[in-house]
Short mmCIF file of C-alpha atoms in Angstrom, two decimals:
data_model
loop_
_atom_site.label_atom_id
_atom_site.label_comp_id
_atom_site.label_asym_id
_atom_site.label_seq_id
_atom_site.Cartn_x
_atom_site.Cartn_y
_atom_site.Cartn_z
CA MET A 1 26.88 15.53 8.82
CA PRO A 2 23.82 17.59 9.52
CA TYR A 3 21.53 18.23 6.60
CA PRO A 4 21.43 21.84 5.17
CA GLN A 5 19.45 24.08 7.58
CA ALA A 6 16.22 23.95 6.83
CA ILE A 7 16.05 20.54 6.24
CA GLN A 8 17.62 19.92 9.47
CA GLU A 9 15.14 22.20 11.24
CA ILE A 10 12.31 19.99 9.62
CA VAL A 11 13.97 16.82 10.75
CA ASP A 12 14.42 17.63 14.14
CA LEU A 13 10.81 18.92 14.32
CA LEU A 14 9.43 15.78 13.33
CA ARG A 15 11.91 13.80 15.46
CA ALA A 16 10.20 15.68 18.46
CA LEU A 17 7.13 14.57 17.64
CA ASP A 18 6.18 11.23 19.33
CA ASP A 19 2.52 11.40 17.98
CA ARG A 20 2.02 9.88 14.38
CA THR A 21 -1.08 12.15 13.42
CA GLU A 22 1.12 15.28 14.59
CA ARG A 23 3.90 13.70 12.07
CA ILE A 24 1.49 13.39 9.12
CA GLN A 25 0.08 16.66 9.76
CA VAL A 26 3.34 18.26 9.32
CA LEU A 27 4.04 16.20 6.22
CA VAL A 28 0.83 16.69 4.69
CA SER A 29 0.99 20.83 5.50
CA LEU A 30 4.77 20.62 3.80
CA ALA A 31 2.88 18.79 0.67
CA GLU A 32 0.25 21.55 0.49
CA ARG A 33 3.29 23.87 0.04
CA PHE A 34 4.28 22.20 -3.08
CA ARG A 35 5.18 24.33 -6.14
CA ASP A 36 4.91 22.67 -9.49
CA VAL A 37 8.04 23.36 -11.96
CA SER A 38 8.03 26.84 -13.33
CA PRO A 39 7.33 26.86 -17.02
CA GLU A 40 10.46 28.67 -17.49
CA THR A 41 12.47 25.58 -16.30
CA ALA A 42 10.17 22.79 -18.21
CA ILE A 43 7.04 22.30 -19.59
CA ARG A 44 4.98 19.15 -20.30
CA PRO A 45 5.58 16.63 -21.50
CA PHE A 46 9.01 16.79 -19.43
CA GLU A 47 12.29 15.16 -20.68
CA GLU A 48 12.26 11.40 -19.42
CA SER A 49 16.05 12.18 -18.12
CA ARG A 50 14.15 14.36 -15.52
CA ARG A 51 12.05 11.34 -14.31
CA VAL A 52 12.72 9.89 -10.92
CA PRO A 53 12.92 6.02 -11.65
CA GLY A 54 10.90 4.07 -9.48
CA CYS A 55 8.48 6.58 -8.28
CA GLU A 56 4.99 5.46 -8.18
CA SER A 57 4.08 9.43 -7.95
CA ASP A 58 5.63 10.10 -11.42
CA ALA A 59 7.96 12.77 -9.84
CA PHE A 60 10.32 14.69 -12.10
CA VAL A 61 13.58 16.84 -10.71
CA TRP A 62 15.33 19.70 -12.34
CA VAL A 63 18.48 21.05 -10.32
CA LYS A 64 19.59 24.45 -11.54
CA ALA A 65 22.79 26.36 -10.92
CA VAL A 66 22.75 30.07 -10.67
CA GLY A 67 26.13 31.27 -10.03
CA ASP A 68 27.51 29.02 -7.30
CA ASN A 69 24.40 28.34 -6.07
CA MET A 70 21.46 25.76 -6.77
CA PHE A 71 17.96 25.73 -6.93
CA VAL A 72 15.71 22.95 -7.34
CA GLU A 73 12.14 22.21 -8.78
CA PHE A 74 9.94 19.36 -9.02
CA ALA A 75 6.86 18.00 -10.56
CA VAL A 76 4.60 15.27 -9.18
CA GLU A 77 2.37 14.07 -11.89
CA ASN A 78 0.33 11.51 -9.82
CA PRO A 79 -2.54 13.73 -7.92
CA GLN A 80 -1.94 11.22 -5.17
CA GLY A 81 1.33 11.78 -4.75
CA VAL A 82 1.16 13.50 -1.38
CA SER A 83 4.65 12.04 0.29
CA ALA A 84 6.43 12.89 -3.03
CA LYS A 85 5.44 16.50 -2.76
CA ALA A 86 6.13 16.67 0.97
CA LEU A 87 9.66 15.47 0.08
CA ALA A 88 10.12 17.90 -2.86
CA THR A 89 8.94 20.88 -0.58
CA VAL A 90 11.62 19.74 2.01
CA LEU A 91 14.30 19.46 -0.56
CA LYS A 92 13.33 22.79 -1.81
CA LEU A 93 13.15 24.44 1.18
CA GLY A 94 16.56 23.21 2.17
CA LEU A 95 18.51 23.60 -0.97
CA ASP A 96 17.59 26.83 -2.83
CA GLY A 97 19.65 29.15 -2.95
CA GLN A 98 22.50 26.78 -1.14
CA PRO A 99 25.95 26.08 -2.78
CA ILE A 100 25.88 23.08 -5.00
CA GLU A 101 27.80 21.05 -2.88
CA ALA A 102 25.09 21.15 -0.06
CA ALA A 103 23.48 18.10 -2.06
CA ASP A 104 26.48 15.98 -0.64
CA GLN A 105 24.97 16.23 2.85
CA LEU A 106 21.84 14.31 1.61
CA ASP A 107 21.74 10.57 2.18
CA ASP A 108 19.06 8.11 1.71
CA GLU A 109 18.19 7.97 5.64
CA LEU A 110 16.59 11.35 5.11
CA VAL A 111 13.44 9.38 3.88
CA PHE A 112 13.35 7.11 7.03
CA THR A 113 14.21 10.02 9.03
CA LEU A 114 10.89 12.26 7.76
CA PHE A 115 8.39 9.54 6.96
CA GLY A 116 9.33 6.68 9.88
CA SER A 117 9.36 2.97 9.61
CA GLY A 118 5.75 2.66 8.47
CA LEU A 119 6.87 3.50 4.92
CA SER A 120 6.00 0.77 2.43
CA MET A 121 8.64 -0.25 0.18
CA GLY A 122 7.26 0.97 -2.94
CA LYS A 123 6.98 4.65 -1.38
CA ASN A 124 10.64 4.29 0.31
CA LEU A 125 11.99 3.43 -2.92
CA GLY A 126 10.56 6.27 -4.93
CA LEU A 127 11.18 9.06 -2.22
CA THR A 128 14.77 7.59 -2.06
CA ASN A 129 15.20 7.99 -5.73
CA MET A 130 13.89 11.34 -5.57
CA VAL A 131 16.90 12.40 -2.83
CA ARG A 132 19.43 10.47 -5.00
CA ALA A 133 18.19 12.22 -8.52
CA VAL A 134 18.73 15.60 -6.79
CA ARG A 135 22.34 14.63 -5.71
CA HIS A 136 23.00 13.18 -8.97
CA GLN A 137 22.05 16.13 -10.81
CA ALA A 138 23.77 18.27 -8.53
CA VAL A 139 27.05 16.36 -8.71
CA SER A 140 26.62 16.96 -12.54
CA LEU A 141 26.34 20.61 -12.17
CA HIS A 142 29.36 20.70 -9.83
CA ARG A 143 31.03 18.66 -12.53
CA GLN A 144 30.48 21.24 -15.12
CA SER A 145 30.98 24.48 -13.23
CA PRO A 146 34.32 26.00 -13.80
CA ARG A 147 36.83 25.18 -11.37
CA PRO A 148 39.02 28.00 -9.73
CA MET B 1 -22.98 -5.65 -7.47
CA SER B 2 -24.14 -3.99 -4.24
CA ALA B 3 -25.01 -4.61 -0.94
CA THR B 4 -27.86 -3.68 1.41
CA VAL B 5 -27.22 -2.80 5.12
CA SER B 6 -30.49 -4.59 5.99
CA SER B 7 -29.72 -7.67 4.14
CA PRO B 8 -28.56 -10.79 6.11
CA ASN B 9 -26.25 -11.62 3.06
CA VAL B 10 -23.77 -8.95 3.94
CA GLY B 11 -20.50 -10.37 4.24
CA SER B 12 -21.55 -13.26 1.70
CA SER B 13 -20.15 -13.78 -1.26
CA ALA B 14 -23.04 -12.43 -2.98
CA GLU B 15 -22.69 -8.99 -1.32
CA VAL B 16 -19.35 -8.49 -0.44
CA LEU B 17 -18.41 -5.94 -2.81
CA VAL B 18 -20.20 -2.30 -2.56
CA SER B 19 -20.15 0.36 -5.31
CA THR B 20 -18.93 4.01 -4.59
CA GLU B 21 -22.55 4.90 -5.35
CA TRP B 22 -24.00 2.74 -2.31
CA VAL B 23 -21.35 3.95 0.02
CA ALA B 24 -22.35 7.37 -0.99
CA GLU B 25 -25.91 6.53 0.00
CA HIS B 26 -24.74 5.32 3.24
CA LEU B 27 -22.37 7.50 4.40
CA GLU B 28 -24.44 8.53 7.27
CA ASP B 29 -25.83 5.33 7.96
CA PRO B 30 -25.25 4.48 11.45
CA SER B 31 -25.07 0.65 10.81
CA VAL B 32 -22.32 1.00 8.63
CA ARG B 33 -18.25 1.76 9.43
CA ILE B 34 -16.44 2.84 6.10
CA ILE B 35 -12.87 2.38 6.68
CA GLU B 36 -10.04 3.82 4.72
CA SER B 37 -6.58 1.51 4.71
CA ASN B 38 -4.11 2.86 2.20
CA GLU B 39 -0.12 1.77 1.36
CA ASP B 40 0.51 5.83 1.63
CA SER B 41 -0.17 6.96 5.33
CA LEU B 42 -0.54 10.48 4.27
CA LEU B 43 -3.28 9.95 2.09
CA TYR B 44 -5.80 9.73 4.74
CA ALA B 45 -5.09 12.92 6.25
CA THR B 46 -5.24 14.75 2.62
CA GLY B 47 -9.03 13.90 2.52
CA HIS B 48 -10.95 10.82 3.01
CA VAL B 49 -14.61 9.53 2.47
CA PRO B 50 -17.00 11.65 4.71
CA GLY B 51 -17.21 9.69 7.96
CA ALA B 52 -14.31 7.19 7.12
CA PHE B 53 -12.00 6.05 9.77
CA GLU B 54 -8.25 5.14 8.98
CA VAL B 55 -6.97 1.51 9.72
CA ASP B 56 -3.18 1.59 9.11
CA TRP B 57 -1.75 -2.04 8.21
CA THR B 58 1.41 -1.74 10.23
CA ARG B 59 0.15 0.35 13.34
CA ASP B 60 -3.58 -1.43 13.69
CA LEU B 61 -3.36 -4.47 12.44
CA ASN B 62 0.40 -6.00 12.90
CA ASP B 63 1.72 -6.79 16.32
CA GLN B 64 4.50 -4.18 16.77
CA VAL B 65 7.24 -6.67 17.99
CA VAL B 66 6.29 -10.56 16.66
CA ARG B 67 5.68 -10.99 12.63
CA ASP B 68 2.31 -11.68 13.27
CA PHE B 69 -1.27 -9.94 13.65
CA ILE B 70 -2.79 -8.40 16.41
CA ASP B 71 -4.33 -10.82 18.94
CA GLY B 72 -8.21 -10.82 19.93
CA GLN B 73 -7.65 -8.28 22.79
CA LYS B 74 -6.18 -5.91 20.44
CA PHE B 75 -8.67 -6.29 17.89
CA SER B 76 -11.40 -5.92 20.29
CA ALA B 77 -9.87 -2.54 21.31
CA LEU B 78 -9.79 -1.40 17.73
CA ALA B 79 -13.01 -2.27 16.62
CA SER B 80 -14.36 -0.59 19.95
CA ARG B 81 -12.17 2.31 19.27
CA LEU B 82 -13.91 2.45 15.75
CA GLY B 83 -17.35 2.33 17.16
CA ILE B 84 -17.98 -1.24 15.35
CA THR B 85 -20.07 -3.79 16.91
CA PRO B 86 -20.61 -7.31 15.46
CA ASP B 87 -23.43 -6.12 13.62
CA THR B 88 -21.79 -3.21 12.02
CA VAL B 89 -21.49 -3.48 8.25
CA VAL B 90 -17.62 -2.72 7.80
CA VAL B 91 -16.59 -0.92 4.33
CA PHE B 92 -12.97 -1.10 3.36
CA TYR B 93 -11.57 0.75 0.73
CA GLY B 94 -8.03 2.31 -0.04
CA ASP B 95 -5.53 3.20 -2.56
CA LYS B 96 -3.38 0.72 -4.99
CA SER B 97 -6.53 -0.84 -6.37
CA ASN B 98 -7.68 -1.67 -2.77
CA TRP B 99 -4.72 -3.80 -1.64
CA TRP B 100 -4.50 -2.90 1.80
CA ALA B 101 -8.49 -2.48 1.84
CA CYS B 102 -8.27 -6.41 1.10
CA TYR B 103 -5.53 -7.06 3.76
CA ALA B 104 -7.75 -5.30 6.16
CA PHE B 105 -10.67 -7.23 5.01
CA TRP B 106 -8.94 -10.50 5.54
CA VAL B 107 -7.50 -9.75 9.02
CA PHE B 108 -11.15 -8.76 10.11
CA GLN B 109 -12.07 -12.18 8.68
CA LEU B 110 -9.37 -13.84 10.73
CA PHE B 111 -11.56 -12.55 13.94
CA GLY B 112 -14.78 -13.46 12.30
CA HIS B 113 -16.27 -10.33 11.25
CA THR B 114 -18.35 -11.37 8.31
CA LYS B 115 -20.30 -8.16 7.95
CA ALA B 116 -17.52 -6.68 5.93
CA CYS B 117 -17.42 -5.27 2.28
CA VAL B 118 -14.98 -3.81 -0.16
CA MET B 119 -15.56 -0.62 -1.90
CA ASP B 120 -14.89 -1.56 -5.67
CA GLY B 121 -12.63 0.64 -7.49
CA GLY B 122 -11.28 2.07 -4.05
CA ARG B 123 -10.13 5.48 -3.26
CA LEU B 124 -9.28 6.55 -6.70
CA LEU B 125 -12.73 5.78 -8.18
CA TRP B 126 -14.10 7.65 -5.73
CA LEU B 127 -11.78 10.74 -6.45
CA LYS B 128 -12.28 10.16 -10.47
CA GLU B 129 -16.34 10.32 -9.80
CA GLY B 130 -15.57 13.60 -8.23
CA ARG B 131 -17.30 12.64 -4.97
CA PRO B 132 -17.18 14.63 -1.53
CA LEU B 133 -13.88 14.52 0.69
CA THR B 134 -13.19 15.68 3.96
CA THR B 135 -10.22 16.04 6.39
CA VAL B 136 -12.29 16.02 9.10
CA VAL B 137 -11.68 12.98 11.51
CA PRO B 138 -14.53 11.61 12.79
CA GLN B 139 -15.08 10.68 16.15
CA ALA B 140 -17.07 7.46 17.25
CA ASP B 141 -18.75 6.46 20.18
CA THR B 142 -16.70 3.44 21.33
CA THR B 143 -18.43 0.26 21.65
CA SER B 144 -17.33 -2.97 23.68
CA TYR B 145 -16.40 -5.20 21.15
CA PRO B 146 -16.46 -8.91 22.21
CA VAL B 147 -13.04 -10.42 22.28
CA ARG B 148 -12.64 -13.29 19.75
CA THR B 149 -9.63 -15.77 19.66
CA ARG B 150 -8.20 -14.91 16.07
CA ASN B 151 -9.09 -18.03 13.76
CA ASP B 152 -5.77 -18.94 11.38
CA ARG B 153 -7.14 -21.97 10.13
CA VAL B 154 -9.79 -21.27 7.38
CA ASP B 155 -8.41 -18.38 5.89
CA ARG B 156 -4.43 -18.20 6.79
CA ALA B 157 -1.69 -20.47 5.91
CA PHE B 158 1.68 -20.86 7.51
CA ARG B 159 4.69 -22.51 6.09
CA GLU B 160 4.19 -26.12 7.58
CA ASP B 161 0.29 -25.48 5.59
CA ILE B 162 2.61 -24.81 2.57
CA LEU B 163 4.84 -27.95 3.10
CA LEU B 164 1.86 -30.06 3.43
CA HIS B 165 0.23 -28.44 0.79
CA LEU B 166 2.78 -29.65 -1.36
CA THR B 167 2.77 -33.18 -0.97
CA GLU B 168 -0.99 -33.42 -1.22
CA ARG B 169 -0.57 -31.50 -4.60
CA GLY B 170 -2.99 -28.65 -3.30
CA CYS B 171 -3.03 -25.41 -5.39
CA LEU B 172 -0.65 -22.51 -5.04
CA VAL B 173 -1.32 -19.04 -6.58
CA ASP B 174 1.77 -16.76 -6.72
CA VAL B 175 0.36 -13.36 -7.43
CA ARG B 176 3.69 -11.73 -7.65
CA SER B 177 5.18 -10.08 -11.04
CA PRO B 178 6.18 -12.82 -13.57
CA GLN B 179 9.98 -11.66 -13.09
CA GLU B 180 9.64 -12.36 -9.45
CA TYR B 181 8.00 -15.55 -10.15
CA ALA B 182 10.74 -16.86 -12.35
CA GLY B 183 13.48 -15.73 -10.10
CA GLU B 184 14.61 -13.18 -12.25
CA ARG B 185 13.97 -10.71 -9.76
CA LEU B 186 13.44 -10.62 -6.08
CA HIS B 187 11.16 -7.65 -5.71
CA MET B 188 8.66 -6.02 -7.86
CA PRO B 189 9.57 -4.11 -10.49
CA ASP B 190 10.76 -0.67 -9.60
CA TYR B 191 10.69 -1.79 -6.09
CA PRO B 192 13.82 -2.31 -3.40
CA ASN B 193 15.07 -5.94 -2.82
CA GLU B 194 13.98 -6.42 0.49
CA GLY B 195 16.23 -9.29 1.49
CA ALA B 196 14.84 -12.57 0.01
CA VAL B 197 18.06 -14.51 -0.46
CA ARG B 198 16.42 -16.93 -2.94
CA GLY B 199 14.50 -16.24 -6.15
CA GLY B 200 11.63 -18.23 -7.70
CA HIS B 201 8.41 -19.50 -6.67
CA ILE B 202 7.01 -22.23 -4.45
CA PRO B 203 7.13 -25.55 -6.53
CA GLY B 204 3.75 -26.18 -8.43
CA ALA B 205 2.58 -22.74 -8.12
CA VAL B 206 0.79 -20.90 -11.10
CA ASN B 207 1.47 -17.42 -11.72
CA VAL B 208 -1.38 -14.95 -11.82
CA PRO B 209 -0.55 -11.16 -10.94
CA TRP B 210 -3.21 -9.80 -8.75
CA ALA B 211 -3.51 -6.73 -11.13
CA ASN B 212 -4.88 -9.11 -13.44
CA ALA B 213 -8.08 -9.02 -11.75
CA VAL B 214 -8.42 -5.26 -11.85
CA ASP B 215 -9.75 -3.13 -14.87
CA PRO B 216 -6.62 -0.44 -15.35
CA ASN B 217 -8.94 2.51 -15.77
CA SER B 218 -11.40 2.07 -12.93
CA GLY B 219 -9.60 0.19 -10.64
CA LYS B 220 -12.59 -1.76 -10.23
CA PHE B 221 -12.59 -5.48 -10.15
CA LEU B 222 -13.49 -7.30 -13.35
CA SER B 223 -16.78 -9.35 -13.43
CA PRO B 224 -17.02 -12.91 -12.61
CA ASP B 225 -17.20 -13.94 -16.11
CA ALA B 226 -13.81 -12.24 -16.86
CA LEU B 227 -12.32 -13.35 -13.45
CA ARG B 228 -13.18 -17.16 -14.82
CA VAL B 229 -11.39 -16.66 -17.94
CA ILE B 230 -8.17 -15.80 -15.72
CA TYR B 231 -7.99 -17.94 -13.11
CA GLU B 232 -10.10 -21.34 -14.73
CA GLU B 233 -9.57 -21.06 -18.58
CA GLU B 234 -5.97 -19.59 -18.39
CA ALA B 235 -4.66 -20.72 -14.82
CA GLY B 236 -6.47 -23.93 -14.38
CA LEU B 237 -7.95 -23.46 -11.01
CA LYS B 238 -11.27 -25.21 -10.29
CA PRO B 239 -13.76 -23.61 -7.66
CA GLU B 240 -13.57 -27.03 -5.52
CA ASP B 241 -9.63 -26.43 -5.71
CA ASP B 242 -7.80 -26.03 -1.92
CA ILE B 243 -6.04 -23.12 -2.98
CA VAL B 244 -3.32 -20.99 -1.14
CA THR B 245 -2.46 -17.55 -2.41
CA TYR B 246 1.10 -15.80 -1.84
CA CYS B 247 3.24 -12.54 -2.81
CA ARG B 248 5.62 -10.83 -1.00
CA ILE B 249 4.25 -10.09 2.55
CA GLY B 250 0.58 -10.90 2.19
CA GLU B 251 -0.79 -8.05 1.05
CA ARG B 252 -1.08 -8.60 -2.91
CA SER B 253 -2.45 -11.99 -2.22
CA SER B 254 -5.06 -11.12 -0.05
CA HIS B 255 -6.20 -9.29 -2.74
CA THR B 256 -6.35 -12.33 -4.84
CA TRP B 257 -7.85 -14.22 -2.04
CA PHE B 258 -10.59 -11.82 -1.76
CA VAL B 259 -11.03 -12.45 -5.47
CA LEU B 260 -11.21 -16.24 -5.42
CA LYS B 261 -13.25 -16.70 -2.12
CA TYR B 262 -16.02 -14.19 -2.65
CA LEU B 263 -16.05 -12.96 -6.26
CA LEU B 264 -15.96 -16.49 -7.58
CA ASP B 265 -16.96 -18.09 -4.65
CA TYR B 266 -14.22 -20.56 -4.11
CA LYS B 267 -14.64 -22.34 -0.95
CA HIS B 268 -11.35 -23.41 0.05
CA VAL B 269 -9.13 -20.33 -0.40
CA ARG B 270 -5.93 -19.40 2.24
CA ASN B 271 -3.83 -16.61 2.26
CA TYR B 272 -0.01 -17.20 3.16
CA ASP B 273 0.93 -13.75 4.65
CA GLY B 274 4.50 -15.50 5.12
CA SER B 275 4.89 -15.53 1.59
CA TRP B 276 8.27 -14.82 -0.10
CA THR B 277 9.75 -13.01 2.48
CA GLU B 278 9.62 -15.88 4.66
CA TRP B 279 9.74 -18.95 2.02
CA GLY B 280 12.44 -17.21 -0.09
CA ASN B 281 14.70 -16.93 3.24
CA ALA B 282 14.07 -19.98 4.91
CA VAL B 283 16.51 -22.75 4.77
CA GLY B 284 16.18 -25.71 2.84
CA LEU B 285 12.82 -24.86 1.68
CA PRO B 286 12.06 -26.02 -2.01
CA VAL B 287 12.28 -23.75 -4.62
CA GLU B 288 11.39 -23.93 -8.51
CA ARG B 289 12.45 -21.56 -11.24
#
């Protein structure tokens, strides 16, 4: 199943790049577009229930429903958390304004697809757990939403 | 502790750790090459010590097919690309309290490049001190580094060496977490299980987690006196012991190898990079819990 359109476009772009430096530049530029969670959504100290388990970058995730659509926000407390910020940007670009079910299209492979095989196991787990946290919160929202 | 470039002792135990201040003073020094080596492959591109080159452990130091390091030919090509000569003082630093910096330092020792140092405190201390970063990737005047055969006998241990080590009652230092050592888990806390089918440790190994050697606030290595308390008084090691360090894939244990060999001046220390991903999967090897 393809990813939500904006994510799929980034995946396709990265797949087309053979050069490691170019891939890294794309990911770094995504990280530079990272926006911290809005104060309307959460203020520090954040609820531990929003923390991504096993993430060295101390990432937090919020998935909110607005009507039938979802919006995701992130905090990355470790200033060195460049990879987490890049992934957060990718997820936000791909999921904001999408139906909540779009989170079902995310899978653990997304991390490997974006970051490649050079990812250490620690980074891999933290980033994969970010994806899982988004999916988990979206599923919870979906269950809570009124059924027709 | 600091090093001076002109010192003939650079690379010896007395001079192998350099401060961030020393590095800042030698950014323009043509006889010094600064190398950043990280776990997170994106970090270098977001900003690095001015003039620093990047060495990536998977891309640059590992053979891309066989589980082994690059050979002498490839090391020569790497060093030449980085503008390194046998006389260049190579200063390593990186994230994770210099895990990968120590790993890269160790691999350079396999090729006999003894003019090498580690920047105490690593990347994080450099940032905490507000020192400059740049995203400009430097260009080196390539050199012609001689091809040297990798020497795996002095600083590296293999599975067969460990088996021999067991019969000769040599010392083993397991630098993983206490839970990994005890066999309660097959990976670091919060890290995924990467496929070891047995948990525990190599028989007789003492457990001294690598991070014990580092001040958690500054990321700097502890003083030699403090290190002696940890490794000698608490773990029972002696400077004359024949010691092998190991962890999961050899990166954390290269950090401890560095501590024992260079900061405590132990003479016989080797790093077993096969570590638990080999030992915990190999058929018939003894495991203790």
